[in-house]
Amino acid sequence: MIRKLLIANRGEIAVRIVRACQEMGIRSVAVYTDADRHALHVKKADEAYHIGPDSVAGYLNIHRIVNIARAAGCDAVHPGYGFLSENAEFARTCARRGLRFVGPDAEVIRRMGDKIEARRVMQAAGVPVVPGSDGNVESLDEALAVAEEIGYPVMLKATAGGGGRGIRRCETTDQLRRNYERVISESRKAFGRAEIFLEKCIERPRHIEVQILADHHGKVVHLFERDCSIQRRHQKLVEVAPSPQLTEAQREEVCRHAVRAAQAVGYRNAGTVEFLLDTDGRFHFMEMNTRLQVEHPVTEAITGIDIVRAQLHIAAGEPLHCDQETIRRRGYAIEFRINAEDPRNDFLPSFGRVTRYYAPGGPGVRTDAAIYTGYEIPPYYDSMCAKLTVWALDWPQAVQRARRALMDMGVYGVKTTIPYYLEMLKTPEFQAGRFDTGFVAAHPELTHYATERSTREMATAIAAAIAAHAGF
Ligand code: ADP
Ligand code: ADP
Ligand code: MG
């Protein structure tokens, strides 16, 4: 078993991993940069080590992190999501230095991190993929020829892409001409690689992904699907499990594809296979994420399985103790990414001091937060500062509970996406559980909410001022 774990991450996911360690009797080790001296993960972990002043580069410094893990006597490293989580070199270095990497083999990370390679593997395994170019497109002429063949609109995508970046829709040859160099330069900037490829644009798709667990003894199971169709600029905002838009036959089909995909690459540990569901009811493989995912709590809510705990058991070499037949799901879960952004101002990041934070509670409510009252959200990282996950026996109850919990949640001092989600919950589509990836773009009016929450915020501030003045 793992005795001491270094967490090569920050924010809510680092806190989430510390919590699993606490329950399992594993000593947790945090790392932090200058900007993160007062971060919650540093306070929660058993030990914390400074990894240098550079806010982002610190969490990407493979050798420094591995050296700290060794010096601190860790036997394993959890990469979380983002940062080094899909860096094959990091996984390889951990293994070479005698540290268990909580994730799949370096070679699997490398292969699935390359979307072209992933498409090839899946095609060979009989998993349907989005129609597209056979490999990377090497020139604009080739891109134009492939687009002609598969038909517009097409999606230009970075082969090494992730986090919703390096993706552009092209309706016409003109747009393809214009976006070609853009996507290459975006890709070079964000991922350090220039390769791009083409996919057919699936119209009004649902993003359906399947959670997988695989051990080192040949067993692969799925934990059902998540519906992540509520996205803004290809980035997920709200995730749901199970999808309220699938028939039982579709659910079985997509989960079967996902297990086959994991088997095809010799997958180990927790992973996610992403698909697009088209309007004709067909699934198309899109990519595989070889790590713990932001939205894993909705799956935990419907199955009762602690995915981080499972990851640590698998990394320690233990066989999975659940069989596919014993994995059950119950009810519906919805996760909201609480971002420090101002939806009324084009979702502009809103960093700064959290003057008051109140986590909602009550039945079926879970929060995963990186903030606390008085915490200063640094401007260098992701704007996601908390996640709210609600669970209920059926979809309408889950929506009602979401509304209650979002109303109950208090994040003051910075703007957040909370009021935007409250507007979203009012739409007939969301209430009916019917939405595709175009939902957010199709509802610009959701950002035009009144200042209900700022009135409340004002009332709180006035009450606090009176109390202070009266000496309560
Ligand atoms: P999920 O797929 O778990 O929902 P996201 O796509 O929202 O995750 O990404 C989670 C975090 O990881 C974000 O901070 C995102 O910017 C980052 N990220 C994801 N993929 C990559 C990548 N290939 N390179 C760099 N950062 C990435
Ligand atoms: P990332 O690695 O950044 O997560 P993905 O390939 O998973 O990129 O795509 C992210 C999102 O972009 C999808 O969830 C979907 O909304 C949209 N998308 C990607 N490819 C297509 C496509 N071929 N047709 C329609 N939408 C797509
Ligand atoms: Mg994706």
Short mmCIF file of C-alpha atoms and ligand atoms in Angstrom, two decimals:
data_model
loop_
_atom_site.label_atom_id
_atom_site.label_comp_id
_atom_site.label_asym_id
_atom_site.label_seq_id
_atom_site.Cartn_x
_atom_site.Cartn_y
_atom_site.Cartn_z
CA MET A 1 0.00 0.00 0.00
CA ILE A 2 0.97 3.62 -0.45
CA ARG A 3 2.18 5.22 2.80
CA LYS A 4 3.08 8.73 1.72
CA LEU A 5 1.81 10.60 -1.34
CA LEU A 6 3.06 13.74 -3.00
CA ILE A 7 0.31 15.75 -4.68
CA ALA A 8 1.73 17.54 -7.72
CA ASN A 9 -1.12 20.01 -8.01
CA ARG A 10 -2.97 22.86 -6.31
CA GLY A 11 -6.50 24.16 -5.80
CA GLU A 12 -9.61 22.14 -5.16
CA ILE A 13 -8.22 18.95 -6.70
CA ALA A 14 -5.20 18.94 -4.38
CA VAL A 15 -7.59 19.35 -1.44
CA ARG A 16 -9.74 16.52 -2.82
CA ILE A 17 -6.72 14.19 -2.94
CA VAL A 18 -5.64 15.18 0.59
CA ARG A 19 -9.11 14.17 1.78
CA ALA A 20 -8.73 10.68 0.27
CA CYS A 21 -5.33 10.36 1.97
CA GLN A 22 -6.80 11.34 5.33
CA GLU A 23 -9.46 8.65 5.04
CA MET A 24 -6.94 6.02 3.96
CA GLY A 25 -4.23 6.77 6.53
CA ILE A 26 -1.81 7.97 3.85
CA ARG A 27 0.50 10.86 4.70
CA SER A 28 -0.02 13.72 2.24
CA VAL A 29 2.64 16.05 0.90
CA ALA A 30 1.74 19.33 -0.82
CA VAL A 31 3.93 21.53 -2.99
CA TYR A 32 3.40 25.26 -3.47
CA THR A 33 4.73 28.36 -5.20
CA ASP A 34 5.09 31.86 -3.78
CA ALA A 35 1.60 32.75 -4.98
CA ASP A 36 0.18 29.73 -3.15
CA ARG A 37 1.72 30.26 0.29
CA HIS A 38 -1.75 30.71 1.79
CA ALA A 39 -3.52 28.17 -0.40
CA LEU A 40 -5.91 25.69 1.17
CA HIS A 41 -4.09 22.58 -0.07
CA VAL A 42 -0.98 23.72 1.79
CA LYS A 43 -2.93 24.08 5.03
CA LYS A 44 -4.71 20.74 4.64
CA ALA A 45 -1.78 18.51 3.72
CA ASP A 46 0.40 16.88 6.39
CA GLU A 47 3.55 18.42 4.92
CA ALA A 48 4.18 21.15 2.36
CA TYR A 49 7.26 22.08 0.35
CA HIS A 50 8.02 25.25 -1.56
CA ILE A 51 8.74 24.61 -5.27
CA GLY A 52 10.02 28.04 -6.20
CA PRO A 53 8.72 31.50 -6.95
CA ASP A 54 7.38 31.00 -10.46
CA SER A 55 3.61 30.65 -10.13
CA VAL A 56 2.96 28.32 -13.06
CA ALA A 57 6.41 26.89 -13.89
CA GLY A 58 6.71 25.61 -10.32
CA TYR A 59 3.93 23.07 -10.81
CA LEU A 60 5.52 22.04 -14.12
CA ASN A 61 9.02 21.47 -12.75
CA ILE A 62 9.35 17.70 -13.08
CA HIS A 63 12.78 17.30 -11.53
CA ARG A 64 12.12 19.58 -8.62
CA ILE A 65 8.86 17.83 -7.76
CA VAL A 66 10.35 14.35 -8.08
CA ASN A 67 13.33 15.36 -5.94
CA ILE A 68 11.02 16.68 -3.24
CA ALA A 69 8.97 13.46 -3.34
CA ARG A 70 12.15 11.40 -2.92
CA ALA A 71 13.59 13.60 -0.19
CA ALA A 72 10.30 13.59 1.73
CA GLY A 73 10.17 9.80 1.61
CA CYS A 74 7.06 9.52 -0.56
CA ASP A 75 6.30 6.28 -2.34
CA ALA A 76 3.79 7.70 -4.83
CA VAL A 77 2.83 10.85 -6.75
CA HIS A 78 -0.69 11.96 -7.72
CA PRO A 79 -0.73 14.48 -10.60
CA GLY A 80 -4.39 15.65 -10.31
CA TYR A 81 -5.63 17.25 -13.56
CA GLY A 82 -4.00 19.90 -15.72
CA PHE A 83 -0.30 20.70 -15.08
CA LEU A 84 1.77 17.48 -15.37
CA SER A 85 -1.14 15.06 -15.28
CA GLU A 86 -0.86 14.12 -18.95
CA ASN A 87 2.88 14.54 -19.25
CA ALA A 88 4.45 11.20 -20.20
CA GLU A 89 7.91 12.42 -19.21
CA PHE A 90 6.68 13.08 -15.67
CA ALA A 91 5.18 9.60 -15.38
CA ARG A 92 8.39 8.10 -16.74
CA THR A 93 10.59 10.09 -14.38
CA CYS A 94 8.49 9.08 -11.37
CA ALA A 95 8.78 5.40 -12.33
CA ARG A 96 12.53 5.69 -12.90
CA ARG A 97 12.98 7.26 -9.48
CA GLY A 98 11.02 4.51 -7.74
CA LEU A 99 7.80 6.45 -7.25
CA ARG A 100 4.41 5.02 -8.15
CA PHE A 101 2.68 7.37 -10.55
CA VAL A 102 -1.07 7.47 -9.91
CA GLY A 103 -2.16 7.06 -13.51
CA PRO A 104 -1.49 4.89 -16.54
CA ASP A 105 1.91 4.00 -18.05
CA ALA A 106 3.92 6.80 -19.60
CA GLU A 107 3.56 5.20 -23.03
CA VAL A 108 -0.25 5.14 -22.79
CA ILE A 109 -0.25 8.80 -21.70
CA ARG A 110 1.90 9.67 -24.70
CA ARG A 111 -0.25 7.76 -27.17
CA MET A 112 -3.58 9.10 -25.91
CA GLY A 113 -2.19 12.62 -25.62
CA ASP A 114 -1.79 12.54 -29.38
CA LYS A 115 -5.32 12.78 -30.77
CA ILE A 116 -4.31 11.35 -34.13
CA GLU A 117 -2.65 8.34 -32.56
CA ALA A 118 -5.70 7.88 -30.30
CA ARG A 119 -8.05 7.97 -33.31
CA ARG A 120 -5.96 5.32 -35.07
CA VAL A 121 -5.91 3.00 -32.06
CA MET A 122 -9.68 3.32 -31.63
CA GLN A 123 -10.43 2.73 -35.29
CA ALA A 124 -8.31 -0.40 -35.22
CA ALA A 125 -10.20 -1.56 -32.13
CA GLY A 126 -13.56 -1.09 -33.83
CA VAL A 127 -14.59 1.97 -31.83
CA PRO A 128 -16.38 4.52 -34.08
CA VAL A 129 -14.46 7.81 -34.36
CA VAL A 130 -15.45 11.27 -35.62
CA PRO A 131 -14.79 11.31 -39.39
CA GLY A 132 -11.66 13.30 -40.15
CA SER A 133 -8.17 13.39 -41.57
CA ASP A 134 -6.13 10.17 -41.45
CA GLY A 135 -3.23 11.95 -39.84
CA ASN A 136 -1.98 15.44 -39.20
CA VAL A 137 -2.53 17.87 -42.04
CA GLU A 138 0.83 19.13 -43.25
CA SER A 139 -0.27 22.08 -45.38
CA LEU A 140 -3.18 24.38 -46.05
CA ASP A 141 -3.71 22.67 -49.42
CA GLU A 142 -4.01 19.31 -47.74
CA ALA A 143 -6.44 20.76 -45.18
CA LEU A 144 -8.60 22.20 -47.97
CA ALA A 145 -8.58 18.87 -49.80
CA VAL A 146 -9.55 16.89 -46.69
CA ALA A 147 -12.29 19.39 -45.86
CA GLU A 148 -13.68 19.03 -49.39
CA GLU A 149 -13.75 15.29 -48.91
CA ILE A 150 -15.44 15.14 -45.48
CA GLY A 151 -17.65 18.17 -46.10
CA TYR A 152 -18.07 21.50 -44.29
CA PRO A 153 -18.38 22.55 -41.56
CA VAL A 154 -15.12 21.13 -40.25
CA MET A 155 -13.25 21.44 -36.98
CA LEU A 156 -9.56 22.37 -37.01
CA LYS A 157 -7.96 20.86 -33.93
CA ALA A 158 -4.58 20.80 -32.22
CA THR A 159 -3.30 17.21 -32.14
CA ALA A 160 -1.84 17.75 -28.67
CA GLY A 161 -4.80 19.87 -27.52
CA GLY A 162 -6.64 19.95 -24.24
CA GLY A 163 -8.68 22.20 -21.97
CA GLY A 164 -10.82 23.37 -24.91
CA ARG A 165 -7.97 25.28 -26.54
CA GLY A 166 -6.77 24.95 -30.13
CA ILE A 167 -10.19 24.12 -31.59
CA ARG A 168 -11.85 26.16 -34.36
CA ARG A 169 -14.96 25.58 -36.40
CA CYS A 170 -14.74 26.41 -40.09
CA GLU A 171 -17.89 26.80 -42.16
CA THR A 172 -16.24 27.64 -45.48
CA THR A 173 -12.94 27.38 -47.35
CA ASP A 174 -12.37 31.04 -46.49
CA GLN A 175 -12.71 30.38 -42.78
CA LEU A 176 -10.45 27.36 -43.08
CA ARG A 177 -7.82 29.50 -44.83
CA ARG A 178 -8.07 32.11 -42.10
CA ASN A 179 -8.03 29.69 -39.15
CA TYR A 180 -5.30 27.41 -40.43
CA GLU A 181 -2.33 29.47 -39.22
CA ARG A 182 -4.22 30.59 -36.13
CA VAL A 183 -4.75 27.09 -34.81
CA ILE A 184 -1.12 26.20 -35.52
CA SER A 185 0.11 29.20 -33.57
CA GLU A 186 -2.39 28.62 -30.74
CA SER A 187 -1.23 25.05 -30.52
CA ARG A 188 2.42 26.02 -30.51
CA LYS A 189 1.81 28.54 -27.77
CA ALA A 190 -0.40 26.35 -25.55
CA PHE A 191 1.07 22.90 -26.13
CA GLY A 192 4.50 23.51 -27.64
CA ARG A 193 3.57 21.56 -30.76
CA ALA A 194 2.45 22.66 -34.22
CA GLU A 195 0.57 19.55 -35.41
CA ILE A 196 -3.08 19.99 -36.31
CA PHE A 197 -5.77 17.83 -37.89
CA LEU A 198 -9.31 18.05 -39.21
CA GLU A 199 -12.56 16.54 -38.01
CA LYS A 200 -16.03 16.73 -39.38
CA CYS A 201 -18.13 19.09 -37.30
CA ILE A 202 -20.87 17.14 -35.61
CA GLU A 203 -23.97 19.39 -35.52
CA ARG A 204 -25.78 19.91 -32.22
CA PRO A 205 -23.83 17.15 -30.49
CA ARG A 206 -24.08 15.93 -26.93
CA HIS A 207 -20.77 15.46 -25.14
CA ILE A 208 -21.02 12.04 -23.50
CA GLU A 209 -18.02 10.60 -21.65
CA VAL A 210 -17.52 7.36 -19.78
CA GLN A 211 -15.54 6.91 -16.56
CA ILE A 212 -13.27 3.86 -16.60
CA LEU A 213 -11.35 2.05 -13.88
CA ALA A 214 -8.71 -0.51 -14.82
CA ASP A 215 -6.37 -2.45 -12.54
CA HIS A 216 -3.01 -4.11 -13.16
CA HIS A 217 -4.60 -7.55 -13.30
CA GLY A 218 -6.48 -7.14 -16.56
CA LYS A 219 -9.82 -5.97 -15.21
CA VAL A 220 -11.59 -2.97 -16.77
CA VAL A 221 -14.92 -1.63 -15.53
CA HIS A 222 -16.96 1.46 -16.38
CA LEU A 223 -18.77 3.72 -13.91
CA PHE A 224 -21.41 4.86 -16.41
CA GLU A 225 -21.46 8.10 -18.34
CA ARG A 226 -21.44 11.84 -17.75
CA ASP A 227 -23.14 14.41 -19.93
CA CYS A 228 -20.89 17.46 -20.30
CA SER A 229 -22.80 19.21 -23.06
CA ILE A 230 -23.13 22.47 -21.13
CA GLN A 231 -19.96 24.16 -22.36
CA ARG A 232 -18.72 27.61 -23.18
CA ARG A 233 -16.02 27.89 -25.84
CA HIS A 234 -15.41 24.14 -25.70
CA GLN A 235 -14.91 24.28 -21.93
CA LYS A 236 -17.23 22.45 -19.60
CA LEU A 237 -19.33 24.47 -17.16
CA VAL A 238 -21.90 21.99 -15.84
CA GLU A 239 -21.71 18.20 -15.84
CA VAL A 240 -24.40 15.64 -15.19
CA ALA A 241 -24.47 11.91 -14.39
CA PRO A 242 -26.06 9.91 -15.78
CA SER A 243 -27.01 11.70 -18.99
CA PRO A 244 -30.74 12.49 -18.91
CA GLN A 245 -30.67 12.26 -22.72
CA LEU A 246 -29.72 8.60 -23.29
CA THR A 247 -31.86 5.53 -23.65
CA GLU A 248 -30.73 2.48 -21.72
CA ALA A 249 -29.59 0.89 -25.00
CA GLN A 250 -27.47 3.95 -25.84
CA ARG A 251 -25.97 3.89 -22.35
CA GLU A 252 -24.97 0.27 -22.75
CA GLU A 253 -23.53 0.97 -26.18
CA VAL A 254 -21.35 3.91 -25.17
CA CYS A 255 -20.11 2.16 -22.03
CA ARG A 256 -19.22 -0.90 -24.12
CA HIS A 257 -17.24 1.30 -26.55
CA ALA A 258 -15.39 2.88 -23.64
CA VAL A 259 -14.38 -0.43 -22.06
CA ARG A 260 -13.20 -1.64 -25.44
CA ALA A 261 -11.19 1.58 -25.89
CA ALA A 262 -9.50 1.13 -22.52
CA GLN A 263 -8.70 -2.50 -23.27
CA ALA A 264 -7.31 -1.59 -26.68
CA VAL A 265 -4.59 0.59 -25.15
CA GLY A 266 -3.84 -1.56 -22.11
CA TYR A 267 -5.19 1.16 -19.88
CA ARG A 268 -4.49 1.21 -16.12
CA ASN A 269 -6.00 3.39 -13.39
CA ALA A 270 -8.87 5.89 -13.80
CA GLY A 271 -9.52 7.38 -17.22
CA THR A 272 -12.25 8.92 -19.31
CA VAL A 273 -13.28 8.16 -22.86
CA GLU A 274 -15.04 11.10 -24.54
CA PHE A 275 -17.64 10.75 -27.30
CA LEU A 276 -19.91 13.03 -29.28
CA LEU A 277 -23.48 11.82 -29.72
CA ASP A 278 -24.98 13.07 -33.00
CA THR A 279 -28.62 13.87 -33.69
CA ASP A 280 -29.06 10.47 -35.35
CA GLY A 281 -28.15 8.77 -32.09
CA ARG A 282 -24.67 7.65 -33.13
CA PHE A 283 -21.59 7.88 -30.91
CA HIS A 284 -18.21 9.05 -32.19
CA PHE A 285 -15.00 8.68 -30.17
CA MET A 286 -13.36 12.07 -29.64
CA GLU A 287 -10.47 11.59 -27.21
CA MET A 288 -9.30 9.84 -24.08
CA ASN A 289 -8.26 11.71 -20.94
CA THR A 290 -5.68 9.71 -19.03
CA ARG A 291 -6.24 11.26 -15.62
CA LEU A 292 -8.71 12.16 -12.91
CA GLN A 293 -11.28 14.55 -14.31
CA VAL A 294 -12.69 17.79 -12.89
CA GLU A 295 -16.21 16.35 -13.02
CA HIS A 296 -15.47 13.01 -11.30
CA PRO A 297 -17.72 13.92 -8.30
CA VAL A 298 -20.95 13.39 -10.27
CA THR A 299 -19.90 9.81 -10.94
CA GLU A 300 -18.98 9.34 -7.30
CA ALA A 301 -22.41 10.66 -6.35
CA ILE A 302 -24.39 8.20 -8.48
CA THR A 303 -22.21 5.12 -7.88
CA GLY A 304 -20.95 5.70 -4.34
CA ILE A 305 -17.44 4.81 -5.53
CA ASP A 306 -14.61 7.05 -4.33
CA ILE A 307 -12.60 7.41 -7.54
CA VAL A 308 -9.47 8.86 -5.92
CA ARG A 309 -9.43 6.04 -3.40
CA ALA A 310 -9.77 3.57 -6.26
CA GLN A 311 -6.89 5.28 -8.07
CA LEU A 312 -4.63 4.88 -5.05
CA HIS A 313 -5.53 1.20 -4.61
CA ILE A 314 -4.91 0.53 -8.29
CA ALA A 315 -1.57 2.37 -8.22
CA ALA A 316 -0.54 0.21 -5.26
CA GLY A 317 -1.11 -2.84 -7.46
CA GLU A 318 -4.24 -4.10 -5.77
CA PRO A 319 -6.92 -5.77 -7.87
CA LEU A 320 -10.20 -3.88 -8.28
CA HIS A 321 -12.59 -5.18 -5.70
CA CYS A 322 -15.72 -4.27 -7.65
CA ASP A 323 -17.17 -6.27 -10.53
CA GLN A 324 -19.13 -4.65 -13.32
CA GLU A 325 -22.27 -6.46 -12.12
CA THR A 326 -21.96 -5.07 -8.61
CA ILE A 327 -21.52 -1.45 -9.74
CA ARG A 328 -24.90 0.23 -9.49
CA ARG A 329 -26.07 3.73 -10.13
CA ARG A 330 -28.77 5.63 -8.38
CA GLY A 331 -30.38 9.01 -9.02
CA TYR A 332 -28.92 12.06 -10.77
CA ALA A 333 -26.00 14.32 -9.93
CA ILE A 334 -25.18 17.78 -11.30
CA GLU A 335 -21.86 19.58 -10.88
CA PHE A 336 -21.44 23.32 -11.31
CA ARG A 337 -17.98 24.75 -11.86
CA ILE A 338 -17.94 27.86 -9.68
CA ASN A 339 -15.57 30.12 -11.58
CA ALA A 340 -14.32 33.47 -10.33
CA GLU A 341 -15.61 35.20 -13.44
CA ASP A 342 -18.16 37.86 -14.27
CA PRO A 343 -20.74 36.31 -16.63
CA ARG A 344 -22.25 39.74 -17.25
CA ASN A 345 -18.89 40.93 -18.55
CA ASP A 346 -18.09 38.16 -21.03
CA PHE A 347 -16.98 35.86 -18.19
CA LEU A 348 -13.99 38.07 -17.46
CA PRO A 349 -11.88 36.54 -14.66
CA SER A 350 -12.54 38.21 -11.31
CA PHE A 351 -9.60 37.53 -9.04
CA GLY A 352 -9.03 39.06 -5.63
CA ARG A 353 -10.00 38.66 -2.00
CA VAL A 354 -12.89 36.43 -1.02
CA THR A 355 -14.40 38.59 1.69
CA ARG A 356 -16.78 35.86 2.80
CA TYR A 357 -17.27 32.25 1.80
CA TYR A 358 -20.15 30.12 2.91
CA ALA A 359 -20.44 26.51 1.69
CA PRO A 360 -23.97 25.22 1.23
CA GLY A 361 -25.06 22.10 3.07
CA GLY A 362 -28.12 19.96 3.59
CA PRO A 363 -29.07 16.69 1.92
CA GLY A 364 -27.41 15.71 -1.33
CA VAL A 365 -24.96 18.62 -1.43
CA ARG A 366 -21.18 18.44 -1.82
CA THR A 367 -18.66 21.22 -2.23
CA ASP A 368 -15.05 20.94 -3.37
CA ALA A 369 -13.47 24.32 -2.82
CA ALA A 370 -10.07 25.93 -2.84
CA ILE A 371 -11.27 29.11 -1.16
CA TYR A 372 -12.02 30.31 2.35
CA THR A 373 -13.07 33.62 3.90
CA GLY A 374 -10.17 36.04 3.56
CA TYR A 375 -8.41 34.05 0.82
CA GLU A 376 -6.94 36.04 -2.03
CA ILE A 377 -7.50 34.23 -5.35
CA PRO A 378 -4.22 34.61 -7.25
CA PRO A 379 -4.49 35.76 -10.87
CA TYR A 380 -2.05 33.19 -12.29
CA TYR A 381 -4.22 30.08 -12.35
CA ASP A 382 -7.53 28.71 -13.53
CA SER A 383 -10.52 30.79 -12.51
CA MET A 384 -12.38 27.74 -11.18
CA CYS A 385 -12.35 28.23 -7.42
CA ALA A 386 -14.96 25.71 -6.28
CA LYS A 387 -17.32 23.01 -7.47
CA LEU A 388 -20.83 22.40 -6.25
CA THR A 389 -22.28 18.93 -6.76
CA VAL A 390 -25.86 18.02 -5.93
CA TRP A 391 -27.51 14.62 -5.97
CA ALA A 392 -31.17 13.57 -5.87
CA LEU A 393 -33.25 10.53 -6.74
CA ASP A 394 -34.66 11.97 -9.96
CA TRP A 395 -33.86 14.75 -12.41
CA PRO A 396 -36.54 17.29 -11.34
CA GLN A 397 -35.49 16.96 -7.70
CA ALA A 398 -31.84 17.35 -8.66
CA VAL A 399 -32.69 20.60 -10.46
CA GLN A 400 -34.65 21.88 -7.44
CA ARG A 401 -31.83 20.93 -5.11
CA ALA A 402 -29.31 22.64 -7.37
CA ARG A 403 -31.29 25.85 -7.16
CA ARG A 404 -31.54 25.66 -3.37
CA ALA A 405 -27.82 24.90 -2.96
CA LEU A 406 -26.72 27.64 -5.39
CA MET A 407 -28.91 30.13 -3.50
CA ASP A 408 -27.40 28.90 -0.25
CA MET A 409 -23.79 29.15 -1.42
CA GLY A 410 -22.07 32.43 -0.61
CA VAL A 411 -18.96 33.66 -2.39
CA TYR A 412 -18.45 37.37 -1.79
CA GLY A 413 -15.72 39.78 -2.83
CA VAL A 414 -15.30 38.28 -6.31
CA LYS A 415 -17.82 37.77 -9.10
CA THR A 416 -18.76 34.16 -9.79
CA THR A 417 -20.78 32.05 -12.20
CA ILE A 418 -23.37 31.26 -9.47
CA PRO A 419 -26.04 33.77 -10.62
CA TYR A 420 -25.56 32.61 -14.21
CA TYR A 421 -26.32 29.02 -13.20
CA LEU A 422 -29.44 30.16 -11.35
CA GLU A 423 -30.66 31.67 -14.62
CA MET A 424 -29.75 28.49 -16.48
CA LEU A 425 -31.87 26.41 -14.12
CA LYS A 426 -34.93 28.44 -15.13
CA THR A 427 -34.77 27.40 -18.80
CA PRO A 428 -37.23 24.78 -20.02
CA GLU A 429 -34.39 22.91 -21.76
CA PHE A 430 -32.35 22.46 -18.62
CA GLN A 431 -35.41 21.54 -16.60
CA ALA A 432 -36.29 18.93 -19.19
CA GLY A 433 -32.70 17.68 -19.26
CA ARG A 434 -32.35 18.40 -22.98
CA PHE A 435 -29.31 20.34 -24.14
CA ASP A 436 -26.50 20.07 -26.68
CA THR A 437 -23.08 21.74 -26.78
CA GLY A 438 -24.67 24.84 -28.36
CA PHE A 439 -26.84 25.55 -25.31
CA VAL A 440 -24.71 28.32 -23.76
CA ALA A 441 -24.14 30.14 -27.07
CA ALA A 442 -27.87 29.88 -27.84
CA HIS A 443 -28.77 31.58 -24.54
CA PRO A 444 -26.93 34.91 -24.33
CA GLU A 445 -29.85 36.26 -22.28
CA LEU A 446 -28.76 34.17 -19.29
CA THR A 447 -26.00 36.70 -18.64
CA HIS A 448 -28.52 39.55 -18.34
CA TYR A 449 -29.71 38.75 -14.85
CA ALA A 450 -30.75 41.40 -12.36
CA THR A 451 -28.62 42.11 -9.35
CA GLU A 452 -30.52 39.88 -6.96
CA ARG A 453 -27.31 38.58 -5.48
CA SER A 454 -25.59 41.91 -5.27
CA THR A 455 -28.59 43.21 -3.30
CA ARG A 456 -28.11 40.34 -0.92
CA GLU A 457 -24.41 41.03 -0.81
CA MET A 458 -25.15 44.67 0.01
CA ALA A 459 -27.55 43.64 2.78
CA THR A 460 -24.84 41.43 4.29
CA ALA A 461 -22.32 44.25 4.12
CA ILE A 462 -24.75 46.71 5.72
CA ALA A 463 -25.61 44.23 8.46
CA ALA A 464 -21.89 43.67 9.12
CA ALA A 465 -21.25 47.42 9.27
CA ILE A 466 -24.11 47.97 11.72
CA ALA A 467 -22.93 45.09 13.87
CA ALA A 468 -19.38 46.48 13.93
CA HIS A 469 -20.62 49.97 14.77
CA ALA A 470 -22.92 48.72 17.52
CA GLY A 471 -20.06 46.67 18.91
CA PHE A 472 -21.88 43.31 18.66
P1 ADP B 1 -11.84 17.87 -17.62
O1 ADP B 1 -11.64 17.24 -18.95
O2 ADP B 1 -11.31 17.16 -16.44
O3 ADP B 1 -13.21 18.33 -17.47
P2 ADP B 1 -10.67 20.34 -18.41
O4 ADP B 1 -10.61 20.06 -19.88
O5 ADP B 1 -11.61 21.34 -17.90
O6 ADP B 1 -10.84 19.00 -17.61
O7 ADP B 1 -9.21 20.64 -17.91
C1 ADP B 1 -8.88 20.64 -16.54
C2 ADP B 1 -7.69 21.52 -16.34
O8 ADP B 1 -6.59 20.97 -17.04
C3 ADP B 1 -7.86 22.93 -16.86
O9 ADP B 1 -7.13 23.78 -16.03
C4 ADP B 1 -7.26 22.85 -18.25
O10 ADP B 1 -6.85 24.12 -18.67
C5 ADP B 1 -6.11 21.89 -18.02
N1 ADP B 1 -5.77 21.09 -19.19
C6 ADP B 1 -6.49 20.12 -19.75
N2 ADP B 1 -5.85 19.56 -20.78
C7 ADP B 1 -4.67 20.19 -20.88
C8 ADP B 1 -3.54 20.08 -21.77
N3 ADP B 1 -3.49 19.18 -22.74
N4 ADP B 1 -2.50 20.90 -21.57
C9 ADP B 1 -2.53 21.80 -20.58
N5 ADP B 1 -3.55 21.95 -19.73
C10 ADP B 1 -4.61 21.18 -19.87
P1 ADP B 2 -10.16 19.03 -25.43
O1 ADP B 2 -9.00 18.09 -25.56
O2 ADP B 2 -9.77 20.45 -25.43
O3 ADP B 2 -11.08 18.62 -24.34
P2 ADP B 2 -12.01 17.82 -27.30
O4 ADP B 2 -11.52 17.15 -28.54
O5 ADP B 2 -12.40 16.95 -26.17
O6 ADP B 2 -10.93 18.86 -26.82
O7 ADP B 2 -13.22 18.79 -27.66
C1 ADP B 2 -13.73 19.69 -26.72
C2 ADP B 2 -15.14 20.11 -27.11
O8 ADP B 2 -15.14 20.71 -28.40
C3 ADP B 2 -16.13 18.96 -27.22
O9 ADP B 2 -16.70 18.63 -25.98
C4 ADP B 2 -17.15 19.53 -28.19
O10 ADP B 2 -18.05 20.39 -27.55
C5 ADP B 2 -16.29 20.34 -29.14
N1 ADP B 2 -15.90 19.52 -30.30
C6 ADP B 2 -14.71 18.92 -30.49
N2 ADP B 2 -14.67 18.26 -31.66
C7 ADP B 2 -15.87 18.44 -32.24
C8 ADP B 2 -16.46 18.03 -33.48
N3 ADP B 2 -15.79 17.29 -34.35
N4 ADP B 2 -17.73 18.41 -33.74
C9 ADP B 2 -18.42 19.18 -32.86
N5 ADP B 2 -17.93 19.60 -31.70
C10 ADP B 2 -16.66 19.25 -31.37
MG MG B 3 -12.01 16.77 -24.19
#
